[in-house]
Amino acid sequence: MRVINIAIAAALIAGASYAYAQQMSSEEFVAMAASSDLFEVQSGQLAAKNSKEASVQQFAEMMVADHTKASQELKVAAGEAKVTVPTQMIDRHAAQLQSKRSFPCAFSR
């Protein structure tokens, strides 16, 4: 049941993200996607390091791999479109990551 709920939530988020992306410029989309990938990679690294649960570590490693690949693909596409890819997170993502760093026990399950 939990997997189904997660899948439904992911589908809803993806749909909302697609609709939102339709209203963004190429530069805005690249900045948001790059920031999101950086956030997911660094959050995944943090979770893999701090969790004692093998399933959490495995999921975290998958997130790092998937978002690293997405970042590489974004860089290629942005380069072809002559759009600069930022190397730092937007403030919102940086604050969320800092919050996770402040409470590493969130990954201890």
Tab-separated table of N, CA and C in Angstrom:
chain	number	residue	atom	x	y	z
A	1	MET	N	0.824	-1.196	0.000
A	1	MET	CA	0.000	0.000	0.000
A	1	MET	C	0.864	1.254	0.000
A	2	ARG	N	1.940	1.246	0.797
A	2	ARG	CA	2.806	2.420	0.871
A	2	ARG	C	3.448	2.702	-0.486
A	3	VAL	N	3.842	1.643	-1.198
A	3	VAL	CA	4.456	1.817	-2.518
A	3	VAL	C	3.461	2.453	-3.477
A	4	ILE	N	2.209	2.047	-3.395
A	4	ILE	CA	1.183	2.621	-4.265
A	4	ILE	C	0.999	4.107	-3.958
A	5	ASN	N	0.952	4.459	-2.675
A	5	ASN	CA	0.816	5.865	-2.293
A	5	ASN	C	1.982	6.697	-2.796
A	6	ILE	N	3.183	6.155	-2.691
A	6	ILE	CA	4.367	6.866	-3.176
A	6	ILE	C	4.295	7.040	-4.686
A	7	ALA	N	3.870	5.988	-5.384
A	7	ALA	CA	3.769	6.063	-6.839
A	7	ALA	C	2.736	7.106	-7.267
A	8	ILE	N	1.616	7.148	-6.564
A	8	ILE	CA	0.577	8.140	-6.881
A	8	ILE	C	1.097	9.551	-6.632
A	9	ALA	N	1.769	9.749	-5.495
A	9	ALA	CA	2.329	11.066	-5.178
A	9	ALA	C	3.356	11.484	-6.227
A	10	ALA	N	4.207	10.564	-6.633
A	10	ALA	CA	5.221	10.876	-7.647
A	10	ALA	C	4.566	11.271	-8.969
A	11	ALA	N	3.509	10.565	-9.340
A	11	ALA	CA	2.808	10.884	-10.584
A	11	ALA	C	2.179	12.270	-10.521
A	12	LEU	N	1.581	12.600	-9.383
A	12	LEU	CA	0.976	13.920	-9.226
A	12	LEU	C	2.029	15.020	-9.277
A	13	ILE	N	3.159	14.796	-8.615
A	13	ILE	CA	4.239	15.780	-8.612
A	13	ILE	C	4.787	15.953	-10.021
A	14	ALA	N	4.979	14.829	-10.719
A	14	ALA	CA	5.503	14.897	-12.082
A	14	ALA	C	4.560	15.689	-12.983
A	15	GLY	N	3.261	15.457	-12.844
A	15	GLY	CA	2.283	16.192	-13.643
A	15	GLY	C	2.305	17.675	-13.334
A	16	ALA	N	2.375	18.001	-12.060
A	16	ALA	CA	2.433	19.407	-11.661
A	16	ALA	C	3.726	20.039	-12.151
A	17	SER	N	4.829	19.308	-12.055
A	17	SER	CA	6.117	19.825	-12.509
A	17	SER	C	6.087	20.085	-14.008
A	18	TYR	N	5.473	19.176	-14.764
A	18	TYR	CA	5.385	19.349	-16.211
A	18	TYR	C	4.582	20.603	-16.548
A	19	ALA	N	3.444	20.770	-15.875
A	19	ALA	CA	2.612	21.938	-16.139
A	19	ALA	C	3.356	23.223	-15.787
A	20	TYR	N	4.072	23.210	-14.661
A	20	TYR	CA	4.838	24.377	-14.236
A	20	TYR	C	5.973	24.660	-15.214
A	21	ALA	N	6.623	23.600	-15.687
A	21	ALA	CA	7.744	23.755	-16.617
A	21	ALA	C	7.288	24.403	-17.922
A	22	GLN	N	6.040	24.185	-18.311
A	22	GLN	CA	5.513	24.773	-19.535
A	22	GLN	C	5.465	26.304	-19.453
A	23	GLN	N	5.439	26.856	-18.242
A	23	GLN	CA	5.328	28.292	-18.046
A	23	GLN	C	6.681	28.954	-17.794
A	24	MET	N	7.752	28.181	-17.785
A	24	MET	CA	9.088	28.698	-17.462
A	24	MET	C	9.894	28.941	-18.736
A	25	SER	N	10.841	29.851	-18.632
A	25	SER	CA	11.796	30.026	-19.728
A	25	SER	C	12.794	28.872	-19.662
A	26	SER	N	13.559	28.697	-20.704
A	26	SER	CA	14.590	27.649	-20.721
A	26	SER	C	15.585	27.862	-19.591
A	27	GLU	N	15.968	29.108	-19.373
A	27	GLU	CA	16.944	29.421	-18.327
A	27	GLU	C	16.394	29.088	-16.940
A	28	GLU	N	15.121	29.431	-16.713
A	28	GLU	CA	14.494	29.136	-15.421
A	28	GLU	C	14.376	27.633	-15.200
A	29	PHE	N	13.987	26.916	-16.246
A	29	PHE	CA	13.861	25.468	-16.123
A	29	PHE	C	15.207	24.823	-15.813
A	30	VAL	N	16.234	25.217	-16.532
A	30	VAL	CA	17.571	24.649	-16.316
A	30	VAL	C	18.048	24.954	-14.903
A	31	ALA	N	17.829	26.169	-14.438
A	31	ALA	CA	18.250	26.535	-13.082
A	31	ALA	C	17.524	25.689	-12.038
A	32	MET	N	16.216	25.509	-12.202
A	32	MET	CA	15.438	24.729	-11.245
A	32	MET	C	15.826	23.245	-11.307
A	33	ALA	N	15.982	22.712	-12.498
A	33	ALA	CA	16.342	21.299	-12.643
A	33	ALA	C	17.740	21.029	-12.091
A	34	ALA	N	18.672	21.919	-12.361
A	34	ALA	CA	20.036	21.743	-11.854
A	34	ALA	C	20.055	21.813	-10.332
A	35	SER	N	19.328	22.756	-9.774
A	35	SER	CA	19.265	22.896	-8.326
A	35	SER	C	18.626	21.672	-7.694
A	36	SER	N	17.553	21.203	-8.300
A	36	SER	CA	16.863	20.022	-7.791
A	36	SER	C	17.784	18.798	-7.814
A	37	ASP	N	18.510	18.623	-8.905
A	37	ASP	CA	19.445	17.495	-8.995
A	37	ASP	C	20.542	17.600	-7.930
A	38	LEU	N	21.097	18.790	-7.759
A	38	LEU	CA	22.119	18.977	-6.720
A	38	LEU	C	21.568	18.635	-5.342
A	39	PHE	N	20.355	19.091	-5.079
A	39	PHE	CA	19.708	18.814	-3.792
A	39	PHE	C	19.514	17.314	-3.598
A	40	GLU	N	19.004	16.635	-4.609
A	40	GLU	CA	18.749	15.198	-4.497
A	40	GLU	C	20.047	14.409	-4.337
A	41	VAL	N	21.084	14.788	-5.070
A	41	VAL	CA	22.375	14.088	-4.951
A	41	VAL	C	22.935	14.269	-3.545
A	42	GLN	N	22.958	15.502	-3.070
A	42	GLN	CA	23.544	15.742	-1.746
A	42	GLN	C	22.677	15.178	-0.623
A	43	SER	N	21.360	15.207	-0.781
A	43	SER	CA	20.476	14.577	0.211
A	43	SER	C	20.679	13.072	0.220
A	44	GLY	N	20.824	12.501	-0.956
A	44	GLY	CA	21.063	11.063	-1.055
A	44	GLY	C	22.382	10.666	-0.415
A	45	GLN	N	23.403	11.454	-0.641
A	45	GLN	CA	24.699	11.171	-0.020
A	45	GLN	C	24.597	11.240	1.497
A	46	LEU	N	23.855	12.210	1.977
A	46	LEU	CA	23.655	12.377	3.416
A	46	LEU	C	22.884	11.189	3.995
A	47	ALA	N	21.846	10.774	3.315
A	47	ALA	CA	21.049	9.634	3.777
A	47	ALA	C	21.862	8.350	3.766
A	48	ALA	N	22.633	8.134	2.709
A	48	ALA	CA	23.451	6.918	2.626
A	48	ALA	C	24.483	6.878	3.747
A	49	LYS	N	25.023	8.022	4.076
A	49	LYS	CA	26.045	8.115	5.125
A	49	LYS	C	25.453	7.921	6.520
A	50	ASN	N	24.283	8.490	6.777
A	50	ASN	CA	23.738	8.538	8.127
A	50	ASN	C	22.758	7.421	8.471
A	51	SER	N	22.221	6.748	7.474
A	51	SER	CA	21.226	5.721	7.768
A	51	SER	C	21.891	4.401	8.140
A	52	LYS	N	21.229	3.687	9.022
A	52	LYS	CA	21.686	2.355	9.402
A	52	LYS	C	20.859	1.276	8.697
A	53	GLU	N	19.815	1.686	8.014
A	53	GLU	CA	18.927	0.765	7.306
A	53	GLU	C	19.440	0.521	5.889
A	54	ALA	N	19.612	-0.731	5.547
A	54	ALA	CA	20.106	-1.077	4.215
A	54	ALA	C	19.170	-0.585	3.119
A	55	SER	N	17.860	-0.656	3.355
A	55	SER	CA	16.908	-0.225	2.324
A	55	SER	C	16.995	1.286	2.089
A	56	VAL	N	17.224	2.056	3.144
A	56	VAL	CA	17.370	3.505	3.002
A	56	VAL	C	18.673	3.820	2.265
A	57	GLN	N	19.724	3.135	2.626
A	57	GLN	CA	21.012	3.347	1.960
A	57	GLN	C	20.912	2.994	0.476
A	58	GLN	N	20.239	1.889	0.176
A	58	GLN	CA	20.089	1.459	-1.212
A	58	GLN	C	19.285	2.494	-2.012
A	59	PHE	N	18.187	2.981	-1.432
A	59	PHE	CA	17.378	4.000	-2.099
A	59	PHE	C	18.189	5.277	-2.293
A	60	ALA	N	18.936	5.667	-1.263
A	60	ALA	CA	19.755	6.882	-1.341
A	60	ALA	C	20.794	6.769	-2.454
A	61	GLU	N	21.424	5.616	-2.566
A	61	GLU	CA	22.425	5.407	-3.620
A	61	GLU	C	21.777	5.464	-5.001
A	62	MET	N	20.545	4.942	-5.109
A	62	MET	CA	19.825	5.009	-6.377
A	62	MET	C	19.511	6.468	-6.725
A	63	MET	N	19.102	7.247	-5.716
A	63	MET	CA	18.817	8.663	-5.952
A	63	MET	C	20.058	9.406	-6.428
A	64	VAL	N	21.196	9.122	-5.805
A	64	VAL	CA	22.444	9.768	-6.209
A	64	VAL	C	22.765	9.409	-7.665
A	65	ALA	N	22.679	8.131	-7.986
A	65	ALA	CA	22.990	7.693	-9.355
A	65	ALA	C	22.025	8.296	-10.373
A	66	ASP	N	20.733	8.249	-10.074
A	66	ASP	CA	19.732	8.757	-11.016
A	66	ASP	C	19.865	10.260	-11.237
A	67	HIS	N	20.078	11.007	-10.161
A	67	HIS	CA	20.161	12.464	-10.311
A	67	HIS	C	21.515	12.916	-10.853
A	68	THR	N	22.553	12.134	-10.633
A	68	THR	CA	23.843	12.426	-11.273
A	68	THR	C	23.706	12.259	-12.778
A	69	LYS	N	23.031	11.189	-13.193
A	69	LYS	CA	22.792	10.954	-14.617
A	69	LYS	C	21.916	12.069	-15.204
A	70	ALA	N	20.868	12.443	-14.475
A	70	ALA	CA	19.988	13.515	-14.955
A	70	ALA	C	20.759	14.819	-15.109
A	71	SER	N	21.659	15.101	-14.181
A	71	SER	CA	22.485	16.319	-14.256
A	71	SER	C	23.361	16.310	-15.497
A	72	GLN	N	23.939	15.155	-15.783
A	72	GLN	CA	24.792	15.040	-16.970
A	72	GLN	C	23.970	15.259	-18.244
A	73	GLU	N	22.779	14.685	-18.285
A	73	GLU	CA	21.913	14.854	-19.449
A	73	GLU	C	21.455	16.310	-19.585
A	74	LEU	N	21.172	16.945	-18.449
A	74	LEU	CA	20.780	18.351	-18.467
A	74	LEU	C	21.901	19.221	-19.023
A	75	LYS	N	23.130	18.936	-18.622
A	75	LYS	CA	24.274	19.722	-19.098
A	75	LYS	C	24.415	19.616	-20.606
A	76	VAL	N	24.213	18.414	-21.152
A	76	VAL	CA	24.308	18.229	-22.603
A	76	VAL	C	23.204	19.024	-23.304
A	77	ALA	N	21.961	18.871	-22.840
A	77	ALA	CA	20.837	19.558	-23.470
A	77	ALA	C	20.972	21.078	-23.338
A	78	ALA	N	21.377	21.533	-22.170
A	78	ALA	CA	21.542	22.977	-21.964
A	78	ALA	C	22.664	23.518	-22.844
A	79	GLY	N	23.724	22.749	-22.980
A	79	GLY	CA	24.823	23.177	-23.854
A	79	GLY	C	24.368	23.332	-25.286
A	80	GLU	N	23.556	22.394	-25.746
A	80	GLU	CA	23.031	22.480	-27.111
A	80	GLU	C	22.120	23.694	-27.277
A	81	ALA	N	21.423	24.062	-26.215
A	81	ALA	CA	20.524	25.221	-26.256
A	81	ALA	C	21.235	26.516	-25.872
A	82	LYS	N	22.527	26.398	-25.598
A	82	LYS	CA	23.341	27.549	-25.193
A	82	LYS	C	22.800	28.224	-23.932
A	83	VAL	N	22.403	27.368	-22.958
A	83	VAL	CA	21.915	27.839	-21.666
A	83	VAL	C	22.922	27.398	-20.609
A	84	THR	N	23.315	28.317	-19.755
A	84	THR	CA	24.286	28.033	-18.701
A	84	THR	C	23.627	27.250	-17.571
A	85	VAL	N	24.317	26.204	-17.125
A	85	VAL	CA	23.820	25.384	-16.015
A	85	VAL	C	24.463	25.882	-14.721
A	86	PRO	N	23.653	26.317	-13.763
A	86	PRO	CA	24.200	26.780	-12.486
A	86	PRO	C	24.887	25.634	-11.741
A	87	THR	N	25.865	25.972	-10.928
A	87	THR	CA	26.591	24.956	-10.161
A	87	THR	C	26.228	24.996	-8.682
A	88	GLN	N	25.295	25.865	-8.321
A	88	GLN	CA	24.857	25.947	-6.931
A	88	GLN	C	23.340	25.872	-6.865
A	89	MET	N	22.847	25.394	-5.710
A	89	MET	CA	21.415	25.278	-5.482
A	89	MET	C	20.778	26.647	-5.283
A	90	ILE	N	19.500	26.709	-5.600
A	90	ILE	CA	18.740	27.903	-5.247
A	90	ILE	C	18.616	27.936	-3.717
A	91	ASP	N	18.280	29.093	-3.186
A	91	ASP	CA	18.227	29.265	-1.728
A	91	ASP	C	17.286	28.273	-1.049
A	92	ARG	N	16.136	28.019	-1.637
A	92	ARG	CA	15.158	27.099	-1.034
A	92	ARG	C	15.737	25.697	-0.874
A	93	HIS	N	16.394	25.199	-1.910
A	93	HIS	CA	16.993	23.861	-1.833
A	93	HIS	C	18.153	23.837	-0.841
A	94	ALA	N	18.950	24.890	-0.831
A	94	ALA	CA	20.078	24.958	0.111
A	94	ALA	C	19.578	24.950	1.555
A	95	ALA	N	18.487	25.664	1.824
A	95	ALA	CA	17.918	25.694	3.178
A	95	ALA	C	17.369	24.324	3.569
A	96	GLN	N	16.721	23.646	2.633
A	96	GLN	CA	16.197	22.305	2.915
A	96	GLN	C	17.330	21.333	3.212
A	97	LEU	N	18.411	21.430	2.454
A	97	LEU	CA	19.556	20.552	2.693
A	97	LEU	C	20.192	20.851	4.046
A	98	GLN	N	20.311	22.121	4.369
A	98	GLN	CA	20.877	22.488	5.669
A	98	GLN	C	20.025	21.934	6.801
A	99	SER	N	18.731	21.964	6.623
A	99	SER	CA	17.819	21.406	7.624
A	99	SER	C	18.070	19.914	7.809
A	100	LYS	N	18.292	19.206	6.720
A	100	LYS	CA	18.589	17.767	6.805
A	100	LYS	C	19.934	17.530	7.494
A	101	ARG	N	20.884	18.391	7.232
A	101	ARG	CA	22.189	18.255	7.878
A	101	ARG	C	22.082	18.524	9.374
A	102	SER	N	21.186	19.420	9.747
A	102	SER	CA	21.016	19.764	11.170
A	102	SER	C	20.344	18.649	11.956
A	103	PHE	N	19.582	17.815	11.267
A	103	PHE	CA	18.865	16.733	11.934
A	103	PHE	C	19.148	15.400	11.235
A	104	PRO	N	20.390	14.906	11.321
A	104	PRO	CA	20.743	13.668	10.627
A	104	PRO	C	19.967	12.457	11.132
A	105	CYS	N	19.351	12.575	12.310
A	105	CYS	CA	18.576	11.448	12.838
A	105	CYS	C	17.380	11.125	11.951
A	106	ALA	N	17.010	12.040	11.061
A	106	ALA	CA	15.898	11.776	10.148
A	106	ALA	C	16.182	10.578	9.249
A	107	PHE	N	17.453	10.259	9.080
A	107	PHE	CA	17.833	9.129	8.219
A	107	PHE	C	18.184	7.887	9.023
A	108	SER	N	17.985	7.917	10.309
A	108	SER	CA	18.452	6.816	11.154
A	108	SER	C	17.520	5.615	11.132
A	109	ARG	N	16.416	5.721	10.468
A	109	ARG	CA	15.482	4.595	10.396
A	109	ARG	C	15.947	3.548	9.436
